[in-house]
Structure formats: structure tokens, C-alpha cells
Coordinates of C-alpha atoms and ligand atoms in Angstrom, one line a residue:
X16 CA -47.3 108.3 -100.2
X17 CA -45.7 106.7 -103.3
X18 CA -46.4 103.0 -103.9
X19 CA -43.3 100.8 -104.3
X20 CA -44.4 99.4 -107.7
X21 CA -45.0 102.8 -109.4
X22 CA -43.2 103.3 -112.6
X23 CA -42.0 99.8 -112.9
X24 CA -43.4 96.9 -114.8
X25 CA -44.6 94.0 -112.7
X26 CA -44.4 90.6 -114.4
X27 CA -46.4 87.7 -113.0
X28 CA -46.0 84.0 -113.6
X29 CA -48.5 83.9 -116.5
X30 CA -47.5 85.6 -119.7
X31 CA -50.8 86.8 -121.1
X32 CA -49.6 87.9 -124.5
X33 CA -47.7 85.5 -126.7
X34 CA -45.1 86.9 -129.0
X35 CA -46.0 86.4 -132.7
X36 CA -43.3 84.6 -134.8
X37 CA -42.3 87.8 -136.7
X38 CA -42.5 91.0 -134.6
X39 CA -43.7 94.1 -136.3
X40 CA -42.8 97.0 -134.0
X41 CA -44.3 100.4 -134.4
X42 CA -42.0 103.3 -135.2
X43 CA -42.6 104.8 -131.8
X44 CA -41.5 101.5 -130.2
X45 CA -38.2 101.1 -132.1
X46 CA -35.4 103.7 -132.5
X47 CA -33.7 101.9 -135.4
X48 CA -37.0 101.6 -137.3
X49 CA -37.6 105.3 -136.7
X50 CA -34.3 106.1 -138.3
X51 CA -34.9 103.7 -141.2
X52 CA -38.4 105.1 -141.9
X53 CA -37.4 108.7 -141.6
X54 CA -34.4 108.1 -143.9
X55 CA -36.6 106.3 -146.4
X56 CA -38.7 109.4 -146.8
X57 CA -35.5 111.3 -147.9
X58 CA -34.6 108.5 -150.2
X59 CA -38.1 108.7 -151.7
X60 CA -37.9 112.4 -152.2
X61 CA -34.4 112.2 -153.8
X62 CA -35.7 109.4 -156.2
X63 CA -38.8 111.4 -157.1
X64 CA -36.7 114.5 -157.9
X65 CA -34.4 112.5 -160.0
X66 CA -37.2 111.0 -162.1
X67 CA -39.5 114.0 -162.0
X68 CA -37.3 117.1 -162.0
X69 CA -40.4 119.4 -161.8
X70 CA -41.5 117.9 -158.5
X71 CA -41.2 120.2 -155.5
X72 CA -40.6 118.8 -152.1
X73 CA -42.5 119.6 -148.9
X74 CA -42.5 117.4 -145.9
X75 CA -41.9 113.7 -145.3
X76 CA -42.4 112.2 -141.8
X77 CA -42.5 108.7 -140.6
X78 CA -45.8 106.8 -139.8
X79 CA -46.2 103.9 -137.4
X80 CA -45.6 101.4 -140.2
X81 CA -43.5 103.4 -142.7
X82 CA -43.3 106.9 -144.1
X83 CA -44.7 109.3 -146.6
X84 CA -43.7 112.3 -148.5
X85 CA -45.8 115.1 -150.0
X86 CA -44.9 116.4 -153.5
X87 CA -46.1 119.2 -155.7
X88 CA -45.9 117.7 -159.2
X89 CA -47.6 118.9 -162.3
X90 CA -48.8 115.4 -163.2
X91 CA -50.4 112.9 -160.9
X92 CA -48.2 109.9 -160.1
X93 CA -49.4 106.7 -161.6
X94 CA -49.0 103.1 -160.4
X95 CA -46.2 102.7 -163.0
X96 CA -44.5 105.8 -161.6
X97 CA -44.5 104.3 -158.1
X98 CA -42.8 101.2 -159.5
X99 CA -40.2 103.3 -161.2
X100 CA -39.7 105.4 -158.1
X101 CA -39.3 102.3 -156.0
X102 CA -36.7 101.0 -158.4
X103 CA -34.8 104.3 -158.2
X104 CA -34.9 104.1 -154.4
X105 CA -33.3 100.7 -154.5
X106 CA -30.5 102.1 -156.6
X107 CA -29.9 105.0 -154.2
X108 CA -29.8 102.6 -151.3
X109 CA -27.3 100.4 -153.2
X110 CA -25.0 103.3 -153.6
X111 CA -24.2 103.3 -149.9
X112 CA -24.6 107.1 -149.5
X113 CA -23.9 108.8 -146.2
X114 CA -26.5 110.9 -144.5
X115 CA -24.9 113.8 -142.8
X116 CA -26.3 116.4 -140.4
X117 CA -25.3 120.0 -141.0
X118 CA -26.0 123.0 -138.8
X119 CA -26.4 126.1 -140.9
X120 CA -27.4 129.7 -140.4
X121 CA -30.8 130.9 -141.5
X122 CA -29.2 132.9 -144.3
X123 CA -27.3 129.9 -145.6
X124 CA -30.4 127.7 -145.6
X125 CA -32.3 130.4 -147.4
X126 CA -29.6 130.8 -150.1
X127 CA -29.5 127.0 -150.7
X128 CA -33.3 126.8 -150.9
X129 CA -33.6 129.7 -153.3
X130 CA -30.9 128.3 -155.5
X131 CA -33.1 125.2 -156.0
X132 CA -36.4 127.0 -156.3
X133 CA -38.2 125.2 -153.5
X134 CA -41.0 127.6 -152.3
X135 CA -42.4 125.1 -149.8
X136 CA -39.0 124.6 -148.1
X137 CA -38.8 128.4 -147.8
X138 CA -42.1 128.4 -146.0
X139 CA -41.0 125.6 -143.7
X140 CA -37.7 127.4 -143.0
X141 CA -39.6 130.6 -141.9
X142 CA -41.3 128.5 -139.2
X143 CA -38.1 126.9 -137.9
X144 CA -36.3 127.8 -134.7
X145 CA -32.5 127.9 -134.5
X146 CA -30.4 125.8 -134.7
X147 CA -31.4 125.0 -138.3
X148 CA -30.2 121.6 -139.3
X149 CA -30.3 119.8 -142.6
X150 CA -29.4 116.3 -143.7
X151 CA -27.5 115.6 -146.8
X152 CA -28.0 112.4 -148.7
X153 CA -25.0 111.8 -150.9
X154 CA -23.4 114.8 -152.5
X155 CA -26.2 116.4 -154.4
X156 CA -29.4 116.0 -152.3
X157 CA -30.4 117.5 -149.0
X158 CA -33.5 118.3 -147.0
X159 CA -34.3 120.5 -144.0
X160 CA -34.7 118.1 -141.2
X161 CA -34.1 117.6 -137.5
X162 CA -33.4 113.9 -137.9
X163 CA -32.6 111.4 -136.6
X164 CA -31.4 109.3 -139.5
X165 CA -29.3 106.2 -140.3
X166 CA -25.6 107.2 -140.9
X167 CA -25.5 105.5 -144.4
X168 CA -28.1 104.0 -146.8
X169 CA -26.3 100.7 -146.3
X170 CA -28.3 100.5 -143.1
X171 CA -31.4 100.4 -145.2
X172 CA -32.6 97.1 -146.7
X173 CA -33.6 97.4 -150.3
X174 CA -35.6 94.2 -150.0
X175 CA -37.5 95.3 -146.9
X176 CA -39.4 98.4 -148.2
X177 CA -42.2 99.0 -150.6
X178 CA -44.2 102.0 -151.9
X179 CA -47.8 101.4 -151.1
X180 CA -50.1 104.1 -152.5
X181 CA -50.5 107.7 -153.6
X182 CA -53.2 110.0 -152.3
X183 CA -54.1 113.7 -152.5
X184 CA -53.2 115.9 -149.5
X185 CA -53.3 119.7 -149.0
X186 CA -50.3 121.7 -148.1
X187 CA -50.4 122.2 -144.4
X188 CA -53.7 120.2 -144.4
X189 CA -55.5 123.3 -145.6
X190 CA -58.1 123.0 -148.3
X191 CA -57.4 126.5 -149.5
X192 CA -53.8 125.7 -150.2
X193 CA -52.3 123.8 -153.1
X194 CA -53.1 120.2 -153.5
X195 CA -50.1 117.9 -153.2
X196 CA -49.5 114.2 -153.9
X197 CA -48.7 112.0 -150.9
X198 CA -46.7 108.9 -151.6
X199 CA -47.0 106.3 -148.8
X200 CA -44.4 103.6 -148.2
X201 CA -43.6 100.9 -145.6
X202 CA -40.1 100.0 -144.5
X203 CA -38.7 97.3 -142.2
X204 CA -35.4 95.8 -141.1
X205 CA -35.9 92.5 -142.8
X206 CA -37.7 91.1 -145.8
X207 CA -39.4 88.6 -143.5
X208 CA -41.0 91.6 -141.6
X209 CA -42.1 93.1 -144.9
X210 CA -43.7 89.8 -145.9
X211 CA -45.5 89.5 -142.6
X212 CA -46.7 93.1 -142.7
X213 CA -48.1 92.6 -146.2
X214 CA -49.8 89.4 -145.1
X215 CA -51.4 91.2 -142.2
X216 CA -52.5 94.1 -144.3
X217 CA -54.2 91.7 -146.8
X218 CA -55.8 89.9 -143.9
X219 CA -57.1 93.1 -142.4
X220 CA -58.7 94.0 -145.8
X221 CA -60.3 90.6 -146.1
X222 CA -61.7 90.9 -142.6
X223 CA -62.9 94.5 -142.8
X224 CA -66.1 94.5 -140.8
X225 CA -67.7 97.2 -143.1
X226 CA -67.4 94.9 -146.1
X227 CA -68.5 91.8 -144.2
X228 CA -71.3 93.8 -142.6
X229 CA -72.7 94.5 -146.0
X230 CA -71.8 91.1 -147.6
X231 CA -73.4 89.2 -144.8
X232 CA -76.3 91.7 -144.4
X233 CA -75.6 92.4 -140.7
X234 CA -75.9 96.2 -140.4
X235 CA -75.7 99.4 -142.3
X236 CA -75.1 103.1 -141.8
X237 CA -77.8 105.2 -143.6
X238 CA -76.6 108.5 -144.9
X239 CA -80.1 109.8 -144.8
X240 CA -80.3 109.2 -141.1
X241 CA -76.9 110.6 -140.3
X242 CA -73.3 109.6 -139.9
X243 CA -72.3 107.2 -137.1
X244 CA -75.8 105.9 -136.5
X245 CA -76.1 102.1 -136.8
X246 CA -79.0 100.2 -138.3
X247 CA -78.9 96.5 -137.3
X248 CA -80.4 94.3 -140.0
X249 CA -82.2 91.1 -138.9
X250 CA -79.1 88.9 -139.1
X251 CA -77.0 91.4 -137.1
X252 CA -79.8 92.0 -134.7
X253 CA -80.2 88.3 -134.0
X254 CA -76.5 88.0 -133.3
X255 CA -76.6 91.1 -131.1
X256 CA -79.5 89.5 -129.2
X257 CA -77.5 86.3 -128.6
X258 CA -74.6 88.4 -127.3
X259 CA -76.9 90.4 -125.0
X260 CA -78.6 87.3 -123.7
X261 CA -75.2 85.7 -122.9
X262 CA -74.1 88.9 -121.3
X263 CA -77.2 89.2 -119.1
X264 CA -77.0 85.5 -118.0
X265 CA -73.3 86.0 -117.1
X266 CA -74.1 89.1 -115.1
X267 CA -77.0 87.6 -113.1
X268 CA -74.7 84.7 -112.3
X269 CA -72.1 87.1 -111.1
X270 CA -74.5 88.8 -108.7
X271 CA -75.5 91.8 -110.8
X272 CA -79.0 93.3 -111.2
X273 CA -80.1 95.1 -114.3
X274 CA -81.3 98.6 -114.7
X275 CA -83.1 100.5 -117.5
X276 CA -82.7 104.2 -117.5
X277 CA -83.9 107.1 -119.7
X278 CA -82.1 108.4 -122.8
X279 CA -82.5 112.0 -121.8
X280 CA -82.5 114.0 -118.6
X281 CA -82.8 117.5 -117.4
X282 CA -79.7 119.4 -118.1
X283 CA -79.2 120.1 -114.4
X284 CA -78.3 116.5 -113.9
X285 CA -75.3 117.0 -116.2
X286 CA -74.4 120.1 -114.3
X287 CA -74.3 118.2 -111.0
X288 CA -72.4 115.3 -112.5
X289 CA -69.8 117.7 -113.9
X290 CA -70.2 116.5 -117.5
X291 CA -71.3 119.9 -118.7
X292 CA -68.0 121.3 -117.6
X293 CA -65.5 118.6 -118.7
X294 CA -67.4 116.6 -121.3
X295 CA -69.4 119.2 -123.2
X296 CA -67.5 118.8 -126.5
X297 CA -68.5 115.2 -126.7
X298 CA -72.2 115.8 -126.1
X299 CA -75.0 116.5 -128.5
X300 CA -76.6 119.9 -127.9
X301 CA -79.5 120.3 -125.4
X302 CA -83.2 120.3 -126.5
X303 CA -86.0 122.3 -125.0
X304 CA -89.2 120.6 -123.8
X305 CA -91.8 122.5 -121.7
X306 CA -89.5 125.3 -120.8
X307 CA -86.9 122.8 -119.4
X308 CA -83.7 121.9 -121.1
X309 CA -83.0 118.2 -121.7
X310 CA -79.7 116.5 -122.6
X311 CA -79.3 113.3 -124.6
X312 CA -77.1 111.0 -122.4
X313 CA -73.4 110.6 -123.3
X314 CA -73.0 108.3 -120.3
X315 CA -75.2 106.2 -118.0
X316 CA -73.4 106.9 -114.8
X317 CA -75.5 109.8 -113.4
X318 CA -78.6 107.7 -113.9
X319 CA -77.2 104.8 -111.9
X320 CA -76.1 107.3 -109.2
X321 CA -79.7 108.7 -109.0
X322 CA -81.1 105.2 -108.7
X323 CA -78.6 104.5 -105.8
X324 CA -79.5 107.8 -104.1
X325 CA -83.2 106.9 -104.3
X326 CA -83.0 104.6 -101.4
X327 CA -81.0 104.7 -98.1
X328 CA -78.6 101.8 -98.2
X329 CA -77.1 99.9 -95.3
X330 CA -73.5 98.6 -95.3
X331 CA -75.0 95.1 -95.2
X332 CA -76.4 95.6 -98.8
X333 CA -73.0 96.4 -100.3
X334 CA -71.6 95.6 -102.7
X335 CA -74.4 96.7 -105.0
X336 CA -73.7 95.7 -108.7
X337 CA -75.9 97.3 -111.3
X338 CA -75.5 96.8 -115.0
X339 CA -77.3 98.2 -118.1
X340 CA -77.0 97.9 -121.8
X341 CA -77.3 101.7 -122.1
X342 CA -77.4 103.4 -125.4
X343 CA -75.5 106.7 -125.4
X344 CA -74.9 109.5 -127.9
X345 CA -71.6 111.3 -128.3
X346 CA -70.5 113.9 -130.7
X347 CA -67.7 112.9 -133.1
X348 CA -66.4 115.3 -135.7
X349 CA -67.6 114.7 -139.3
X350 CA -65.2 112.5 -141.2
X351 CA -63.8 110.6 -138.2
X352 CA -66.7 108.0 -138.1
X353 CA -65.6 104.5 -139.2
X354 CA -68.1 101.6 -139.6
X355 CA -69.0 100.3 -136.2
X356 CA -65.6 101.3 -134.7
X357 CA -66.3 105.0 -134.3
X358 CA -69.9 106.1 -134.2
X359 CA -72.2 108.7 -132.7
X360 CA -74.7 106.4 -131.0
X361 CA -73.6 103.2 -129.3
X362 CA -74.6 100.8 -126.5
X363 CA -72.3 100.5 -123.5
X364 CA -72.3 97.3 -121.5
X365 CA -72.1 99.6 -118.5
X366 CA -72.1 98.6 -114.9
X367 CA -71.5 100.4 -111.6
X368 CA -70.5 98.8 -108.3
X369 CA -71.0 100.6 -105.1
X370 CA -69.0 99.0 -102.3
X371 CA -67.1 99.5 -99.0
X372 CA -63.5 100.5 -99.2
X373 CA -62.4 97.1 -97.9
X374 CA -64.3 95.4 -100.7
X375 CA -62.4 97.0 -103.5
X376 CA -59.9 94.1 -104.0
X377 CA -62.5 91.4 -104.1
X378 CA -64.8 93.4 -106.4
X379 CA -62.1 94.2 -108.9
X380 CA -61.0 90.5 -108.9
X381 CA -64.7 89.5 -109.6
X382 CA -64.8 92.0 -112.5
X383 CA -61.6 90.6 -113.9
X384 CA -63.1 87.0 -113.7
X385 CA -66.3 88.1 -115.4
X386 CA -64.3 90.0 -118.1
X387 CA -62.3 86.9 -118.8
X388 CA -65.4 84.7 -119.0
X389 CA -67.1 87.0 -121.4
X390 CA -64.2 87.8 -123.7
X391 CA -62.9 84.3 -123.9
X392 CA -66.4 83.1 -125.1
X393 CA -65.7 85.1 -128.2
X394 CA -62.2 83.6 -128.5
X395 CA -60.3 86.6 -127.2
X396 CA -57.8 85.0 -124.8
X397 CA -54.7 87.3 -125.0
X398 CA -54.9 90.5 -123.1
X399 CA -52.6 93.5 -122.6
X400 CA -53.4 95.2 -119.3
X401 CA -52.6 98.7 -118.1
X402 CA -53.0 100.1 -114.6
X403 CA -53.1 103.9 -114.6
X404 CA -52.3 105.7 -111.3
X405 CA -52.9 109.1 -109.7
X406 CA -52.1 112.1 -111.9
X407 CA -50.7 115.3 -110.5
X408 CA -54.0 117.1 -110.7
X409 CA -56.5 115.0 -108.8
X410 CA -59.2 115.1 -106.2
X411 CA -59.6 112.8 -103.2
X412 CA -57.2 112.3 -100.3
X413 CA -54.0 110.3 -100.3
X414 CA -55.3 107.5 -98.1
X415 CA -58.2 106.7 -100.5
X416 CA -56.0 106.8 -103.6
X417 CA -53.6 104.4 -101.9
X418 CA -56.3 102.1 -100.8
X419 CA -57.9 102.0 -104.3
X420 CA -54.6 101.6 -106.2
X421 CA -53.5 98.8 -103.9
X422 CA -56.9 97.2 -104.4
X423 CA -56.4 97.2 -108.2
X424 CA -52.9 95.8 -107.8
X425 CA -54.0 93.2 -105.4
X426 CA -56.7 92.0 -107.7
X427 CA -54.4 91.8 -110.7
X428 CA -51.8 89.9 -108.7
X429 CA -54.4 87.5 -107.4
X430 CA -55.7 87.0 -111.0
X431 CA -52.2 86.2 -112.0
X432 CA -52.3 88.6 -115.0
X433 CA -49.2 90.6 -116.0
X434 CA -49.7 94.3 -116.5
X435 CA -47.9 97.6 -117.1
X436 CA -48.2 100.6 -114.9
X437 CA -48.9 104.0 -116.5
X438 CA -47.7 106.1 -113.6
X439 CA -49.8 109.3 -113.3
X440 CA -52.0 108.2 -116.3
X441 CA -55.2 107.9 -114.3
X442 CA -58.3 110.1 -114.4
X443 CA -58.3 113.0 -111.9
X444 CA -61.0 111.2 -109.9
X445 CA -59.5 107.7 -109.6
X446 CA -57.1 105.0 -110.8
X447 CA -58.2 102.6 -113.5
X448 CA -57.4 99.3 -115.3
X449 CA -57.6 99.2 -119.1
X450 CA -57.6 95.9 -121.0
X451 CA -56.8 95.4 -124.7
X452 CA -57.6 92.2 -126.5
X453 CA -55.5 90.7 -129.3
X454 CA -57.3 89.5 -132.4
X455 CA -56.5 86.7 -134.9
X456 CA -54.0 88.8 -136.8
X457 CA -52.1 90.3 -133.9
X458 CA -53.9 93.6 -133.6
X459 CA -54.7 95.0 -130.1
X460 CA -58.0 96.6 -129.4
X461 CA -58.9 98.6 -126.3
X462 CA -62.2 97.3 -124.9
X463 CA -62.6 96.8 -121.2
X464 CA -62.2 99.5 -118.5
X465 CA -62.5 99.4 -114.8
X466 CA -62.5 102.9 -113.3
X467 CA -62.6 103.9 -109.7
X468 CA -64.4 107.1 -109.0
X469 CA -64.1 109.4 -105.9
X470 CA -65.9 112.2 -107.7
X471 CA -69.5 111.3 -108.5
X472 CA -70.3 110.0 -104.9
X473 CA -69.1 113.4 -103.7
X474 CA -71.0 115.4 -106.3
X475 CA -74.2 113.5 -105.6
X476 CA -73.6 113.2 -101.9
X477 CA -74.0 109.4 -101.9
X478 CA -73.8 107.5 -98.7
X479 CA -74.5 104.3 -96.9
X480 CA -75.3 103.7 -93.2
X481 CA -72.3 102.2 -91.5
X482 CA -72.3 99.6 -88.7
X483 CA -72.0 102.4 -86.1
X484 CA -75.0 104.2 -87.6
X485 CA -72.9 106.9 -89.2
X486 CA -73.3 107.9 -92.8
X487 CA -70.3 107.1 -95.0
X488 CA -69.4 107.5 -98.7
X489 CA -69.4 104.4 -100.8
X490 CA -66.7 103.6 -103.3
X491 CA -68.0 103.7 -106.9
X492 CA -66.5 101.5 -109.6
X493 CA -67.4 102.1 -113.3
X494 CA -66.8 99.1 -115.6
X495 CA -67.5 98.0 -119.1
X496 CA -66.3 94.7 -120.7
X497 CA -67.2 95.1 -124.4
X498 CA -66.9 98.9 -124.0
X499 CA -69.3 99.5 -126.9
X500 CA -71.4 96.7 -128.2
X501 CA -71.2 98.1 -131.7
X502 CA -67.5 98.4 -131.7
X503 CA -67.0 95.0 -130.1
X504 CA -69.3 93.5 -132.8
X505 CA -67.0 95.1 -135.4
X506 CA -63.8 93.8 -133.7
X507 CA -65.4 90.3 -133.3
X508 CA -66.5 90.2 -137.0
X509 CA -63.0 91.0 -138.1
X510 CA -61.5 88.5 -135.6
X511 CA -63.7 85.7 -137.1
X512 CA -63.5 87.1 -140.6
X513 CA -67.3 86.7 -140.7
X514 CA -67.0 83.0 -140.0
X515 CA -69.0 83.1 -136.8
X516 CA -69.0 80.1 -134.4
X517 CA -72.1 77.9 -134.6
X518 CA -73.7 79.3 -131.4
X519 CA -73.5 82.9 -132.6
X520 CA -74.5 82.6 -136.2
X521 CA -77.8 84.2 -137.1
X522 CA -78.6 81.4 -139.5
X523 CA -77.0 78.2 -138.2
X524 CA -78.3 75.5 -140.6
X525 CA -79.6 75.9 -144.1
X526 CA -81.5 73.1 -145.7
X527 CA -80.9 72.6 -149.4
X528 CA -83.6 70.5 -151.1
X529 CA -82.3 69.1 -154.4
X530 CA -85.8 68.7 -155.9
X531 CA -89.2 70.0 -155.1
X532 CA -90.4 66.5 -154.3
X533 CA -88.3 66.5 -151.0
X534 CA -89.7 69.9 -149.9
X535 CA -92.3 68.4 -147.5
X536 CA -89.6 66.5 -145.8
X537 CA -87.4 69.6 -145.6
X538 CA -90.4 71.5 -144.1
X539 CA -90.8 68.9 -141.4
X540 CA -87.1 68.9 -140.5
X541 CA -87.2 72.7 -140.4
X542 CA -90.0 72.7 -137.9
X543 CA -88.2 70.2 -135.7
X544 CA -85.1 72.3 -135.7
X545 CA -87.0 75.5 -135.0
X546 CA -88.9 73.9 -132.1
X547 CA -85.5 73.0 -130.6
X548 CA -84.4 76.7 -130.8
X549 CA -82.1 76.1 -133.7
X550 CA -81.9 78.9 -136.3
X551 CA -82.5 77.2 -139.6
X552 CA -84.0 77.9 -143.0
X553 CA -84.8 76.3 -146.3
X554 CA -83.2 77.5 -149.5
X555 CA -86.3 78.5 -151.5
X556 CA -84.5 79.6 -154.6
X557 CA -85.1 76.4 -156.6
X558 CA -81.5 76.7 -157.9
X559 CA -79.3 73.8 -158.7
X560 CA -77.5 72.2 -155.8
X561 CA -74.1 73.6 -156.8
X562 CA -75.5 77.2 -156.7
X563 CA -77.3 76.7 -153.4
X564 CA -74.0 75.4 -151.8
X565 CA -72.1 78.4 -153.2
X566 CA -74.7 80.8 -151.9
X567 CA -74.6 79.2 -148.5
X568 CA -70.8 79.4 -148.4
X569 CA -70.9 83.0 -149.4
X570 CA -73.1 83.8 -146.5
X571 CA -70.8 81.7 -144.3
X572 CA -73.7 79.6 -142.9
X573 CA -72.0 77.2 -140.4
X574 CA -73.9 74.1 -141.6
X575 CA -75.4 73.3 -145.0
X576 CA -77.7 70.3 -145.1
X577 CA -78.4 68.6 -148.4
X578 CA -81.6 66.8 -148.8
X579 CA -82.2 64.3 -151.6
X580 CA -84.3 61.1 -151.9
X581 CA -81.8 59.1 -150.0
X582 CA -81.9 61.5 -147.0
X583 CA -85.7 61.3 -147.0
X584 CA -85.5 57.5 -146.9
X585 CA -83.1 57.4 -144.0
X586 CA -84.7 60.3 -142.1
X587 CA -81.3 62.0 -142.3
X588 CA -79.4 65.0 -143.7
X589 CA -76.2 65.2 -145.6
X590 CA -74.1 67.7 -143.7
X591 CA -71.3 70.1 -144.7
X592 CA -69.9 72.1 -141.8
X593 CA -67.6 75.1 -142.4
X594 CA -65.5 74.2 -139.4
X595 CA -65.7 70.4 -139.4
X596 CA -65.9 69.6 -143.1
X597 CA -68.0 67.0 -144.8
X598 CA -69.9 65.1 -142.1
X599 CA -71.7 62.8 -144.4
X600 CA -75.2 61.4 -143.7
X601 CA -76.4 62.3 -140.2
X602 CA -79.7 61.3 -138.6
X603 CA -82.1 64.2 -137.9
X604 CA -82.2 63.1 -134.2
X605 CA -78.4 63.1 -134.0
X606 CA -78.2 66.6 -135.5
X607 CA -80.8 67.9 -133.1
X608 CA -78.9 66.6 -130.0
X609 CA -75.6 68.0 -131.4
X610 CA -77.1 71.4 -132.3
X611 CA -78.9 71.8 -129.0
X612 CA -75.8 71.1 -126.9
X613 CA -73.6 73.3 -129.2
X614 CA -76.0 76.2 -128.5
X615 CA -76.2 75.5 -124.8
X616 CA -72.4 75.3 -124.4
X617 CA -71.7 78.0 -126.9
X618 CA -69.7 75.8 -129.2
X619 CA -68.0 76.8 -132.5
X620 CA -69.0 73.6 -134.2
X621 CA -71.5 70.7 -133.9
X622 CA -68.9 68.3 -132.4
X623 CA -69.9 65.5 -134.8
X624 CA -67.1 63.4 -136.2
X625 CA -66.5 62.7 -139.9
X626 CA -67.7 59.4 -141.3
X627 CA -65.1 56.7 -141.6
X628 CA -64.0 56.5 -145.2
Ligands
ZN22 ZN1 -35.4 113.7 -142.1
ZN23 ZN1 -70.0 105.0 -115.3

């Protein structure tokens, strides 16, 4: 039975995502930008062939932020070449040339291509179906293309595009074929959009978690150990521990219990769960131990299911909420790994809820509340939510799908969050909610998932004893809030640009003694801070003050405390906070109180006010 809301977008009172001042739509979201970017690649190719008559053209599609074109040119293009090409493109745009679509016969196309000696075009033509279309650009230049394009280059803004880079690419992506040069560009409707795009691109580079991870000594990937396997260094490990502690505390408060389960299990478990059938490509190969085959876990679910099945549960015990920071291993193709974002080993903040059908709505709402509590503690407050409903191929009967889908909708409505419905986009075994978070520079990251599952309880024959004594199937909900701890750590690092809030910093306060004579005092302050659970250290370098401050700033230590003779005399510290500026002389006791409460309340700063000037 179809639900009334399917296929439509339901908007609630609260708008979760604010619109940024200058919108930067993706190509796939904006028809006009698609035409602009696609047309730009033709303009680029025409400009290149004007300036480099030996360059042969191949293909030039749009990307989500611009376009590229692959050329076969005897000489590599230089930075100076890109500038010249960009200038030539501006001239072409200024000539207000029409772009016209022509339908031609295969023979006509072949003749035209041969006349211009473009072997790649000939190869492309051979793979095309009728009708064959080409687009002219002015009177002399044309390209095989299905479109769509703008009607005239006057629709292109010469001040709203830029060539970005040049890189090697193989013809047809095949290493045995000739190497080509790919020129990338970006194009927008207005110069303001171009400026905003460039600003965000520079910000993304500045915030790259791989660079920050190395600069701040948080983690590394060791080639010797293998791709996509993360080594947490002491600073990163300390932060991870703080995140995990907070996560555990929040889960206990929300009525969860914690599980620990093995990293491997007999392969038959993965047969029963179905993973061997539909998830094999993402799994590491099996290993043989004592004549039995074992499988490294790609997921924690079957382990939680076995734990549930270990005991006979009464309906009175439900809902049962079990969580685990479970490290899983999944196969990723070589070359696709990326810092902490895409790895082969990662820790899921996994949980499974076993509940009665009538508890679905309340349980989902509770998960949404917990999700908000946890994500907002890391300053992620704007979300984009998707509800994916029953696909055509699915298991489970209509009544249970309807009940579950209504439960998800009811919870989202009660939460007051707006969401989009992806009709038919759910897994074959149940509907789900996906949540994306928006970072400081407007990027959206998929993190949390709430997935209902009608499959595993069947496969493992799970049940509970109902009020009438009969045995019934529980509803199973999979959910993760961070998704992957590693990936979330990467996203969070980029969101903060490495400037972590006080409560989360591995090293919160660094004491900078200006001379050796004040060291004993620094040692006594350090021991007081440490006893209060504050993560502090003393700069032991013996460097001059200016250098110690610079080093502390480079490591983005939230609070630097300068100690000279005056501070010893006053039993104080001279504080510089990254977030709160110069705090002047602060008594040690006052700092202790502020730091303890900042840690307890997970504050970004110390909450101390600046001295009156
Ligand atoms: Zn085209
Ligand atoms: Zn699961």
C-alpha cells in the first residue's frame, strides 16, 4: 500500500540547513550550469587548437564544478600556456559565437573528421549510435557531441571561469593507450560564484586533514604496513579516547549497554548472515585456522545478533540497545584510499536496537536525539536528511514495511527535522534514514545511518516471548552516528581546521618558562594541572620566548601560559588563548577552576574574560 508522502518533499517548521550567501550548485543540480560547463569545454578545445595547431582533440565532459578536455599534444602544456589558453577562451566568448546542433550521417561525419586528421574523433565516431550529432562553435570549429549547450557564447561569462590545472590522463583511461593531457577548468554564472568557489577551494586545501594530521602529529598511514590502515599517534590517540569516552557516556545515559565482540569468526557465520553472497567484494579473503575457515569482520551486526540469540528474551526486556566501537576491515581497491576518509580498517560506532514493532517510532526518535546531542558537541548543527523507502526488489511483507516506514516518518516529524524522501532508495531488507552534516565551508558529509532490518532476524531465527507466550520476531535497527570514527575524525579535523576546542585538544595548556630559574615553579603548576585532569606540558626546549610561542601556535595549542619572575611572585600565569585572545595575568587557582569546568562541560574555550585595559 503506497504511503501518501512518497515521492514528495515534506518540509517541517524548522529549516535545518541554512542557505549560504553565494550558492554553488553542482552541475547535476543546475541545467544552465550544465550547458555552460559543457560549452566551456568546447571553447577550451577551440582555443587550444588555435594556439597549438598540432593538438588533437579527444573528449571534454563537464565535472560537478566545471569541465575538462583531454588533448594529445607533442609538448606538455605549461602554466604560461594555460594563461594564454584562458585569454584566448575569453576572446572566443567575446565574439558571441553561436553553437549549433547538426544531425549528420555517419559518412558525412567520417569525411569531416578525416579532412581534419583527428584519429581520436574517428575512434569515438565508431562507437556512436545514430543519430550522430555535432555542435559547431562559430564557423570553423565543431565537435562530435550530444549536447546540450548554450545557444551562443554570449551566455558564457568571461569573468566567471578559470583554467585550474593540467594533468596526465590515458586515452580511454587505459594505460596501454597514448598518454594525453587533461586541462581542468571551472565555470560559473557570475564572478561572485567564481570568487566563492576559489575561496572554498583554498579553504579546503588549508584544512586538508592529511596535512594537518602530519603537521599536528595526530596519525599516519605507513606504507610498510599497507594502504588504508591507520596509525594513531599519541596526540591523535588521546583525542580519539576523549571522543570515545564522551560517546560511551552519552550511550549509557541513553539506555545503551556496550558489547565487545571478536574481530574474526567462522566463515559459516557470514554464510548465515548473507554477507558472503552480497558483500563478498568488500571483504578481506578468509584465513584457515585448525581446518576451519575464519573471516575478518566487515561488519559487527552478526556478532550482536549472536549475542541476542544467546538468551531467550521476554517482550518486557525490549527495547534492547547494544553498542560497540567495533573495528572492521573492508576491501577497497588500490588507489582509492584517501587519508582517514577512505580506509581498509576502521572503527564503527555501531549499535543495534531490538524492539517491538510498536516501539519503532519512539526508538528512532531516541536515536535522532542522541545523534543530535553527539554531532552538535563537535559543532555540527546543520543536517541534510534523507529517508529511503522500499525498493522494488525487497523482502518482508507490506504491513511490516508500512509500519516501519511510518515509524521513521513519525520520528522525523516529532523531531521537527525536514527531510527528503528517496522513494524506492532503501535497502532490500528495510527503510533507512541517512544524515549528512554540513561543515564550516559548506561541504556536506554523509555520517549517520539508521537502518531497519527485516532480514537478519529471519536469517538467524531471532525471537522474543510475547505477552501471550508465543514466540515473535523482534524488529532490528542498525545505527551508527559517526559512521566511521576515523572518517569522522578527518571530517572534524577539517571542520576545525586543526583548531580543536579546549575540551578535545590533546595538549590543552603549554607552560612557557622564560628562564631556567622559573622552572621549579612551572613544574609545580604542571603537577597541579595534571592532578586536575588537565592535559598540560612544559616547553623544555630552552628556546627564547618568541620561538616557544611560535611553536605553540604552530601546534595550535589552545592555551599558552608564559611564566616569568612576575608570574612566580603572583602565583599566576600570563595566558594567551587561541580562541579568547590575550587573557593577561590569571591566578593558578582561577585557571584550574576554569579549565576543570571547560573539560566537564566540553567547552571550546576557558570562558575567562580579557583584562580591562
Ligand atoms: Zn559538447
Ligand atoms: Zn548492523
